[in-house]
Coordinates of C-alpha atoms (C1' of nucleotides) in Angstrom, one line a residue:
Chain A
M29 CA 0.0 0.0 0.0
D30 CA 2.9 2.5 0.6
K31 CA 5.6 3.4 -1.7
P32 CA 9.1 2.0 -1.6
S33 CA 10.3 4.3 1.3
Q34 CA 13.7 4.9 2.2
N35 CA 13.0 3.1 5.4
L36 CA 14.3 -0.3 6.0
V37 CA 11.6 -1.5 8.4
E38 CA 8.9 -0.3 6.0
T39 CA 10.4 -2.0 3.2
I40 CA 10.9 -5.5 4.9
Y41 CA 7.5 -5.2 6.6
S42 CA 5.9 -4.4 3.1
D43 CA 8.1 -7.6 1.5
L44 CA 7.1 -9.8 4.1
R45 CA 3.5 -8.8 4.1
L46 CA 3.3 -9.5 0.4
R47 CA 4.8 -13.0 0.9
L48 CA 2.3 -13.6 3.5
Q49 CA -0.6 -12.4 1.2
R50 CA 0.6 -14.7 -1.5
S51 CA 0.8 -17.5 0.9
A52 CA 4.5 -17.8 0.3
V53 CA 5.2 -18.7 3.8
S54 CA 4.1 -22.1 4.9
P55 CA 3.0 -22.6 8.6
A56 CA 6.1 -24.9 9.1
D57 CA 8.5 -22.3 8.2
R58 CA 10.2 -20.1 10.5
L59 CA 11.0 -16.6 10.0
V60 CA 14.2 -15.5 11.7
D61 CA 15.2 -11.9 11.8
M62 CA 18.9 -12.7 11.3
E63 CA 18.2 -14.6 8.2
I64 CA 16.0 -11.9 6.7
A65 CA 18.7 -9.4 7.6
A66 CA 21.3 -11.4 6.1
S67 CA 19.3 -11.7 2.9
Y68 CA 18.9 -7.8 2.7
G69 CA 22.4 -7.2 3.7
I70 CA 21.4 -5.4 7.1
S71 CA 21.5 -5.7 10.8
R72 CA 18.9 -7.4 12.9
M73 CA 16.9 -4.6 14.2
P74 CA 15.0 -3.4 11.4
A75 CA 14.2 -7.1 10.3
R76 CA 13.1 -7.6 13.8
E77 CA 11.0 -4.8 14.1
A78 CA 9.0 -5.9 10.8
L79 CA 8.8 -9.3 12.1
L80 CA 7.3 -7.6 15.7
R81 CA 5.1 -5.5 13.9
L82 CA 3.2 -8.7 12.0
V83 CA 3.0 -10.3 15.4
S84 CA 1.4 -7.1 16.9
E85 CA -1.1 -7.4 13.8
G86 CA -1.8 -11.0 14.3
Y87 CA -0.4 -12.4 11.0
L88 CA 2.6 -14.0 12.9
V89 CA 3.0 -15.7 16.1
G90 CA 6.4 -15.9 18.0
T91 CA 7.8 -19.3 18.8
T92 CA 10.8 -20.2 20.8
R93 CA 12.5 -20.6 17.5
G94 CA 11.8 -17.8 15.0
F95 CA 8.2 -16.6 14.1
A96 CA 5.7 -18.6 12.3
V97 CA 2.5 -17.6 10.3
R98 CA -0.6 -17.6 12.7
E99 CA -2.6 -20.6 12.2
L100 CA -6.5 -20.0 12.7
S101 CA -8.7 -22.0 14.9
L102 CA -12.3 -22.8 13.9
E103 CA -13.4 -20.1 16.2
D104 CA -11.1 -17.7 14.9
I105 CA -12.4 -18.4 11.5
S106 CA -16.1 -17.7 12.8
G107 CA -15.1 -14.8 15.0
L108 CA -13.2 -13.0 11.8
F109 CA -16.0 -13.6 9.7
E110 CA -18.8 -12.1 11.8
V111 CA -16.7 -8.9 11.5
R112 CA -16.3 -9.4 7.8
R113 CA -20.1 -9.7 7.5
Q114 CA -20.6 -6.4 9.2
L115 CA -18.2 -4.6 7.1
E116 CA -17.7 -6.0 3.6
P117 CA -21.1 -5.8 2.2
R118 CA -21.6 -2.2 3.2
A119 CA -18.0 -1.1 1.9
A120 CA -18.6 -3.0 -1.3
A121 CA -22.3 -1.1 -1.6
S122 CA -20.3 2.3 -1.0
A123 CA -17.8 1.0 -3.8
A124 CA -20.6 0.3 -6.1
R125 CA -21.8 3.9 -5.7
D126 CA -18.5 5.9 -5.8
M127 CA -16.8 3.6 -8.5
T128 CA -15.2 5.2 -11.5
P129 CA -14.9 3.7 -14.8
D130 CA -11.5 2.5 -14.3
V131 CA -12.2 0.5 -11.5
E132 CA -15.2 -1.2 -13.5
T133 CA -12.9 -2.3 -16.1
A134 CA -10.2 -3.3 -13.7
L135 CA -12.9 -5.6 -11.9
T136 CA -13.9 -7.0 -15.3
V137 CA -10.1 -7.7 -16.3
A138 CA -9.7 -9.4 -12.6
I139 CA -13.0 -11.6 -13.1
G140 CA -11.6 -12.6 -16.3
R141 CA -8.2 -13.7 -15.1
I142 CA -10.1 -15.6 -12.2
E143 CA -12.1 -17.6 -14.6
Q144 CA -9.2 -18.2 -16.9
T145 CA -7.0 -19.5 -13.9
L146 CA -9.5 -21.6 -12.7
S147 CA -10.2 -23.3 -16.0
A148 CA -6.2 -23.8 -16.4
G149 CA -6.2 -25.4 -12.9
D150 CA -3.5 -22.6 -12.1
I151 CA -4.0 -22.3 -8.5
P152 CA -1.3 -19.6 -7.6
G153 CA -2.7 -17.6 -10.5
L154 CA -5.9 -17.7 -9.2
L155 CA -5.0 -16.9 -5.9
A156 CA -3.2 -13.7 -7.2
A157 CA -6.3 -12.7 -9.3
N158 CA -8.6 -13.4 -6.3
V159 CA -6.3 -10.9 -4.5
D160 CA -6.6 -8.4 -7.3
F161 CA -10.2 -8.5 -7.6
R162 CA -10.8 -7.6 -3.9
N163 CA -7.9 -4.8 -4.0
T164 CA -9.7 -3.3 -6.8
W165 CA -13.1 -2.7 -5.2
L166 CA -11.5 -2.0 -2.2
R167 CA -9.7 1.0 -4.2
A168 CA -12.9 2.5 -4.7
V169 CA -14.0 2.5 -1.2
T170 CA -13.3 6.1 -0.2
N171 CA -13.2 5.5 3.8
P172 CA -9.5 4.8 4.3
H173 CA -10.2 3.2 7.8
M174 CA -12.9 1.2 6.4
A175 CA -10.6 -0.2 3.5
A176 CA -7.7 -0.8 5.8
T177 CA -9.8 -2.8 8.4
I178 CA -11.3 -5.0 5.8
S179 CA -7.9 -5.5 4.0
R180 CA -6.4 -6.6 7.5
F181 CA -9.2 -9.1 8.0
M182 CA -8.9 -10.5 4.4
D183 CA -5.3 -10.9 4.9
Y184 CA -5.8 -13.1 7.9
F185 CA -6.9 -16.0 5.6
Q186 CA -4.3 -16.4 3.4
S187 CA -2.9 -19.4 5.0
V188 CA -6.2 -21.1 4.3
R189 CA -6.8 -20.1 1.1
L190 CA -4.9 -22.6 -0.8
G191 CA -6.7 -25.2 0.1
T192 CA -10.0 -23.4 -0.3
F193 CA -9.4 -23.9 -4.1
A194 CA -8.2 -27.3 -4.2
D195 CA -11.9 -28.6 -4.3
P196 CA -13.0 -27.8 -7.7
T197 CA -16.7 -27.7 -6.3
V198 CA -15.9 -25.2 -3.4
A199 CA -13.8 -23.2 -6.1
A200 CA -16.8 -23.2 -8.5
R201 CA -19.4 -22.0 -5.8
Y202 CA -16.9 -19.4 -4.7
I203 CA -16.3 -18.0 -8.1
D204 CA -19.9 -18.1 -9.2
G205 CA -20.5 -15.7 -5.9
L206 CA -17.6 -13.6 -7.0
S207 CA -19.3 -13.4 -10.6
A208 CA -22.5 -12.3 -9.3
I209 CA -20.9 -9.6 -7.2
H210 CA -19.3 -8.5 -10.3
K211 CA -22.5 -8.3 -12.2
A212 CA -24.1 -6.2 -9.4
F213 CA -21.0 -3.7 -9.7
L214 CA -21.5 -3.4 -13.5
A215 CA -25.3 -2.6 -12.9
H216 CA -24.1 0.1 -10.4
D217 CA -26.7 -1.2 -8.0
P218 CA -24.9 -0.7 -4.4
L219 CA -28.3 -2.9 -2.9
A220 CA -27.6 -5.9 -5.1
V221 CA -23.9 -5.5 -4.3
H222 CA -24.7 -5.5 -0.6
D223 CA -26.8 -8.7 -1.0
R224 CA -24.4 -10.6 -2.8
M225 CA -21.6 -9.6 -0.8
T226 CA -23.6 -10.9 2.4
L227 CA -24.3 -14.2 0.6
F228 CA -20.5 -14.5 -0.5
M229 CA -19.5 -13.9 3.0
F230 CA -21.7 -17.1 4.3
A231 CA -20.2 -19.1 1.8
A232 CA -16.7 -18.1 2.1
E233 CA -16.9 -18.9 5.6
E234 CA -18.7 -22.4 5.2
A235 CA -15.7 -22.9 2.8
Y236 CA -13.0 -21.9 4.8
L237 CA -14.1 -23.6 7.8
S238 CA -14.5 -27.0 5.9
V239 CA -10.9 -26.5 4.5
R240 CA -9.4 -26.1 8.0
R241 CA -11.4 -28.6 9.5
G242 CA -9.8 -30.8 7.3
Q243 CA -6.5 -29.7 7.6
L244 CA -6.8 -29.8 11.4
E245 CA -7.8 -33.4 11.6
E246 CA -5.1 -34.4 9.2
A247 CA -2.5 -33.2 11.6
E248 CA -4.4 -34.3 14.6
T249 CA -1.6 -36.9 15.0
V250 CA 1.6 -35.1 15.2
R251 CA 2.0 -31.4 15.9
P252 CA 4.2 -29.7 18.5
I253 CA 4.1 -26.2 17.8
R254 CA 5.4 -24.5 20.9
R255 CA 4.7 -20.9 21.7
R256 CA 7.0 -18.8 23.9
R257 CA 6.6 -17.4 27.5
K258 CA 6.3 -19.7 30.6
Chain B
M14 CA -6.0 -6.2 28.0
D15 CA -2.7 -8.5 28.8
K16 CA -1.2 -9.1 32.1
P17 CA 1.9 -7.5 33.5
S18 CA 4.3 -9.7 31.5
Q19 CA 8.0 -9.7 31.9
N20 CA 8.5 -8.2 28.6
L21 CA 9.8 -4.6 28.6
V22 CA 8.0 -3.6 25.1
E23 CA 4.7 -5.2 26.2
T24 CA 5.0 -3.1 29.6
I25 CA 5.9 0.1 28.0
Y26 CA 3.2 -0.2 25.1
S27 CA 0.3 -0.8 28.1
D28 CA 1.3 1.7 29.9
L29 CA 1.6 4.2 27.0
R30 CA -1.7 2.8 25.9
L31 CA -3.4 3.6 29.2
R32 CA -2.0 7.1 29.2
L33 CA -3.5 7.7 25.9
Q34 CA -6.9 6.1 26.9
R35 CA -6.9 8.6 29.7
S36 CA -6.0 11.4 27.6
A37 CA -3.0 11.8 29.8
V38 CA -1.1 12.9 26.8
S39 CA -1.8 16.2 25.1
P40 CA -1.2 16.5 21.2
A41 CA 1.4 19.5 22.0
D42 CA 3.1 16.7 24.1
R43 CA 6.3 15.0 22.5
L44 CA 6.9 11.4 23.4
V45 CA 10.8 10.4 23.1
D46 CA 12.2 7.1 23.3
M47 CA 15.2 8.1 25.4
E48 CA 13.1 10.0 28.1
I49 CA 10.6 7.0 28.5
A50 CA 13.5 4.6 28.7
A51 CA 15.2 6.8 31.3
S52 CA 12.0 6.9 33.4
Y53 CA 11.8 3.0 33.4
G54 CA 15.6 2.8 33.8
I55 CA 16.1 0.9 30.6
S56 CA 17.6 1.2 27.4
R57 CA 16.0 3.1 24.0
M58 CA 15.3 0.0 22.3
P59 CA 12.2 -1.3 24.0
A60 CA 10.6 2.2 24.6
R61 CA 11.2 2.9 20.9
E62 CA 9.8 -0.4 19.9
A63 CA 6.6 0.2 21.7
L64 CA 6.3 3.9 20.2
L65 CA 6.6 2.3 16.8
R66 CA 3.9 -0.1 17.5
L67 CA 1.7 2.6 18.7
V68 CA 2.5 4.3 15.5
S69 CA 1.7 1.7 13.3
E70 CA -1.5 1.1 15.3
G71 CA -2.3 4.8 14.4
Y72 CA -2.3 6.1 17.8
L73 CA 0.8 8.1 17.5
V74 CA 2.7 10.0 14.6
G75 CA 6.1 10.6 14.0
T76 CA 7.5 13.9 13.8
T77 CA 11.0 15.1 13.4
R78 CA 11.5 15.5 17.3
G79 CA 9.6 12.6 19.1
F80 CA 6.4 11.2 18.9
A81 CA 3.1 12.7 19.0
V82 CA -0.6 11.7 19.7
R83 CA -2.5 11.7 16.3
E84 CA -4.9 14.3 15.7
L85 CA -8.0 13.2 13.7
S86 CA -9.1 15.3 10.8
L87 CA -12.9 15.7 10.5
E88 CA -12.8 13.1 7.8
D89 CA -11.1 10.6 10.0
I90 CA -14.0 11.1 12.4
S91 CA -16.7 10.6 9.9
G92 CA -14.7 7.5 8.5
L93 CA -14.0 6.1 11.8
F94 CA -17.5 6.4 12.7
E95 CA -18.9 4.7 9.7
V96 CA -17.0 1.5 11.0
R97 CA -18.2 2.0 14.5
R98 CA -21.7 2.1 13.3
Q99 CA -21.2 -1.4 11.4
L100 CA -19.9 -3.1 14.4
E101 CA -20.9 -1.8 17.8
P102 CA -24.7 -2.1 17.5
R103 CA -24.2 -5.6 16.6
A104 CA -21.6 -6.1 19.1
A105 CA -23.6 -4.8 21.9
A106 CA -26.6 -6.8 20.9
S107 CA -24.7 -10.0 21.0
A108 CA -23.3 -8.8 24.3
A109 CA -26.8 -8.1 25.5
R110 CA -27.5 -11.9 24.6
D111 CA -24.7 -13.4 26.3
M112 CA -24.3 -11.2 29.3
T113 CA -23.7 -13.0 32.5
P114 CA -25.3 -11.1 35.6
D115 CA -22.0 -9.9 37.1
V116 CA -21.6 -8.0 33.9
E117 CA -25.0 -6.7 34.4
T118 CA -24.2 -5.3 37.9
A119 CA -21.0 -3.9 36.7
L120 CA -22.8 -1.9 34.1
T121 CA -25.1 -0.5 36.6
V122 CA -22.2 0.5 38.9
A123 CA -20.6 2.2 35.7
I124 CA -23.6 4.2 35.0
G125 CA -24.1 5.3 38.2
R126 CA -20.6 6.5 38.6
I127 CA -20.9 8.4 35.1
E128 CA -24.2 10.0 36.6
Q129 CA -22.4 11.0 39.6
T130 CA -19.1 12.4 38.2
L131 CA -21.2 14.2 35.5
S132 CA -23.3 16.0 38.2
A133 CA -20.1 16.6 40.3
G134 CA -18.4 18.0 37.2
D135 CA -15.7 15.7 37.8
I136 CA -14.5 15.5 34.1
P137 CA -11.6 13.1 34.3
G138 CA -13.7 10.7 36.6
L139 CA -16.3 10.9 34.1
L140 CA -14.2 9.9 31.4
A141 CA -12.7 7.2 33.2
A142 CA -16.1 5.9 34.3
N143 CA -17.1 6.2 30.5
V144 CA -14.4 4.0 29.6
D145 CA -15.3 1.6 32.3
F146 CA -18.8 1.2 30.8
R147 CA -17.6 0.5 27.3
N148 CA -15.1 -2.0 28.5
T149 CA -17.6 -3.7 30.6
W150 CA -20.2 -4.6 27.7
L151 CA -17.2 -5.1 25.6
R152 CA -16.1 -8.0 28.1
A153 CA -19.5 -9.5 27.3
V154 CA -18.8 -9.8 23.5
T155 CA -17.6 -13.4 23.0
N156 CA -15.9 -12.7 19.7
P157 CA -12.5 -11.6 20.5
H158 CA -11.8 -10.3 17.0
M159 CA -15.1 -8.1 17.5
A160 CA -13.9 -6.8 20.7
A161 CA -10.6 -5.9 19.9
T162 CA -11.5 -4.3 16.7
I163 CA -14.1 -2.1 18.5
S164 CA -11.8 -1.3 21.3
R165 CA -9.1 0.0 18.9
F166 CA -11.5 2.3 17.1
M167 CA -13.0 3.6 20.4
D168 CA -9.3 4.5 21.5
Y169 CA -8.8 6.9 18.3
F170 CA -11.2 9.3 20.0
Q171 CA -9.2 9.8 23.3
S172 CA -7.8 13.1 22.1
V173 CA -11.1 14.5 21.4
R174 CA -13.1 13.3 24.2
L175 CA -12.1 15.9 26.9
G176 CA -13.6 18.4 25.0
T177 CA -16.9 16.3 24.3
F178 CA -17.8 16.5 28.0
A179 CA -17.1 20.2 28.5
D180 CA -20.1 21.5 26.8
P181 CA -23.0 20.5 29.3
T182 CA -25.8 20.2 26.7
V183 CA -23.7 17.4 24.7
A184 CA -22.8 15.8 27.7
A185 CA -26.5 15.6 28.9
R186 CA -27.7 13.9 25.6
Y187 CA -24.2 11.9 25.5
I188 CA -25.3 10.4 29.0
D189 CA -28.8 10.0 28.1
G190 CA -27.8 7.9 25.0
L191 CA -26.0 5.5 27.4
S192 CA -28.7 5.3 29.9
A193 CA -31.1 4.2 27.2
I194 CA -28.6 1.6 26.2
H195 CA -28.0 0.5 30.0
K196 CA -31.9 0.1 30.1
A197 CA -31.9 -1.9 27.0
F198 CA -29.2 -4.1 28.5
L199 CA -31.0 -4.7 31.8
A200 CA -34.1 -5.4 29.9
H201 CA -32.0 -8.1 28.2
D202 CA -33.3 -7.2 24.8
P203 CA -30.7 -7.5 21.8
L204 CA -33.0 -5.5 19.4
A205 CA -33.4 -2.8 21.4
V206 CA -29.7 -2.4 22.4
H207 CA -28.8 -2.5 18.7
D208 CA -31.2 0.0 18.0
R209 CA -30.2 2.3 21.1
M210 CA -26.5 1.8 20.1
T211 CA -27.1 2.6 16.5
L212 CA -28.7 6.2 17.8
F213 CA -25.8 6.7 20.1
M214 CA -23.5 6.3 17.5
F215 CA -24.8 9.1 15.3
A216 CA -25.2 11.4 18.4
A217 CA -21.6 10.5 19.4
E218 CA -20.3 11.2 15.7
E219 CA -22.1 14.7 15.7
A220 CA -20.7 15.4 19.2
Y221 CA -17.2 14.7 18.0
L222 CA -17.4 16.4 15.0
S223 CA -18.7 19.5 16.5
V224 CA -15.8 19.4 19.3
R225 CA -13.0 18.8 16.8
R226 CA -14.4 21.7 14.5
G227 CA -14.0 24.0 17.5
Q228 CA -10.7 22.9 18.3
L229 CA -9.6 23.3 14.6
E230 CA -10.6 26.6 13.8
E231 CA -9.5 28.0 17.3
A232 CA -6.1 26.5 16.3
E233 CA -6.4 27.9 12.8
T234 CA -3.8 30.6 13.3
V235 CA -0.8 29.1 14.8
R236 CA 0.2 25.6 14.1
P237 CA 3.5 24.3 12.9
I238 CA 3.4 20.4 13.6
R239 CA 5.9 19.0 11.0
R240 CA 5.8 15.3 9.9
R241 CA 8.9 13.3 8.8
R242 CA 9.9 12.2 5.6
K243 CA 10.1 14.7 2.7
Chain C
dC21 C1' 19.6 -50.0 20.5
dG22 C1' 17.5 -46.7 23.5
dG23 C1' 17.7 -43.2 26.7
dC24 C1' 19.9 -40.0 29.7
dG25 C1' 22.7 -36.0 30.4
dG26 C1' 25.8 -32.2 29.4
dA27 C1' 27.8 -29.3 25.7
dA28 C1' 26.8 -26.5 22.0
dA29 C1' 23.8 -23.7 19.0
dT30 C1' 20.1 -20.9 17.9
dC31 C1' 17.6 -17.1 18.7
dA32 C1' 14.6 -13.4 21.2
dG33 C1' 15.3 -9.4 24.1
dT34 C1' 17.9 -5.9 25.7
dA35 C1' 21.9 -2.8 25.8
dT36 C1' 25.1 0.3 23.8
dA37 C1' 27.2 3.1 19.8
dC38 C1' 27.5 5.6 15.9
dG39 C1' 25.9 8.6 11.8
dG40 C1' 23.1 11.7 9.7
dA41 C1' 19.0 14.9 9.4
dT42 C1' 16.8 18.7 11.4
dT43 C1' 16.2 21.8 14.9
dT44 C1' 17.5 25.2 18.4
dC45 C1' 20.8 28.0 20.3
dT46 C1' 24.2 31.9 20.0
dG47 C1' 26.5 35.5 19.1
dC48 C1' 27.7 38.9 15.7
dG49 C1' 26.7 42.4 12.6
dG50 C1' 23.4 45.7 10.5
Chain D
dC11 C1' 16.0 45.5 18.3
dC12 C1' 16.2 42.2 14.1
dG13 C1' 18.2 38.9 11.2
dC14 C1' 21.5 35.6 9.9
dA15 C1' 25.0 32.4 9.8
dG16 C1' 27.5 28.8 12.0
dA17 C1' 27.7 25.9 16.2
dA18 C1' 25.6 22.8 19.4
dA19 C1' 22.0 19.8 20.7
dT20 C1' 18.3 16.8 19.9
dC21 C1' 16.6 12.6 18.3
dC22 C1' 15.5 9.0 14.9
dG23 C1' 17.2 5.1 12.2
dT24 C1' 20.6 1.6 12.1
dA25 C1' 24.3 -1.4 13.6
dT26 C1' 26.7 -4.2 16.8
dA27 C1' 27.3 -6.7 21.1
dC28 C1' 26.0 -9.3 25.2
dT29 C1' 22.9 -12.5 27.8
dG30 C1' 20.0 -15.8 29.1
dA31 C1' 16.5 -19.1 27.7
dT32 C1' 15.6 -23.0 25.1
dT33 C1' 16.4 -26.1 21.9
dT34 C1' 19.3 -29.5 19.4
dC35 C1' 23.0 -32.4 19.0
dC36 C1' 26.0 -36.1 20.5
dG37 C1' 28.1 -39.5 22.7
dC38 C1' 28.3 -42.3 27.0
dC39 C1' 26.1 -45.8 29.6
dG40 C1' 22.7 -49.2 30.5

DNA sequence: CGGCGGAAATCAGTATACGGATTTCTGCGG
DNA sequence: CCGCAGAAATCCGTATACTGATTTCCGCCG
């Protein structure tokens, strides 16, 4: 969201955030300040501060050995979606009202890319296109506090998302929902956008819950994951 | 929210956050890491990290000389209240549904203290009682993500709040709104709580806007406040 | 072959140090 | 008395260093 900035912490923070958004960090990975620092050729402190910031925002958790992406419990997912349900339909509706033509075309492009990557079975591409779509309508949300909050809540789900699209049935329904939202945007109908987004929220919640349930019972057996502090 | 914790950054962060909640830091004040560090008898880094975290959360802004409390523009206030309107009525309603008896009595105590401090003209006490009231019902919100988000949005307004209660008319209406919410809580009526909270949100937004407008035009004349970064 | 215990390694937290940008202070000249 | 240039002070950003807690490694003993 911010420009390059000649500030190291900001740079590292953005890079890491991007990697998290793209699910480029697995929950098994450990992010260590010294490694990151070395890869940028800088000292530990900026890397450490960026990591700490991601922890305070809830994207990472500190373990006794490095930082790891936070894994969402089923309660987390429900709770996060309760908030999303309150915000996103309203925000999307206001975006539909205030949208400029270029946003409109960008949305269409994004939807096209989503359908294309879906039929090609290109999961990473689908993921990226999906992020594009949401960022595009979010750009038309004039209230920056609203947009930032929504963006933040969406980003919590990146560790689950890959799995969401693995099941073709789920993926198809997901895309159908997006497509309906897109149509409502094109019709410049804020109320329809609101309703469609509401429906979409429930479908998405179910999808994430089901995926996460699967992940959890699969890992039922072995799973240490130690936190910090006595 | 968190316990003492044997972590310096956390300690300082909580202390500072508390001071901000209580409006104990004026916008004219400058928070400097070395000063804070000295007052705790520690080094710069933990103090600095706590300040940086407050900046990233939007409570402080960096200036060329120390950190200062963020001042809300009129647009900020409107934007923040748009989000609050989406969240707080819903959250309060769920709190009304899930509330335990001890929360109920705590709410009554808080309301009593609010009325008492109001008639006594004890503004700081009123401020504290007000914070108590909101934290009390927020405790009954079972969704931690919802509660944390709301708490965060409320805390943005501490720099304006003192002024809100200076005008007796505004204060009286504010308290009336709270009182109506309290009654709805006692009646265990989630819908009434939702409605009352919605009304209250609009009244509060108006109050803050009016106070802030006054502050802004008063300061119209002299006002350097330099930010950082070219 | 397994487990047990101590040494070595890893890494977060904190402290101290330095450089550079900007502001504030100071004193001289007008 | 005011302005203006240079000096001093302030304070952020970053680097490096130390410490203690925890984990991992490794070899000895049963």
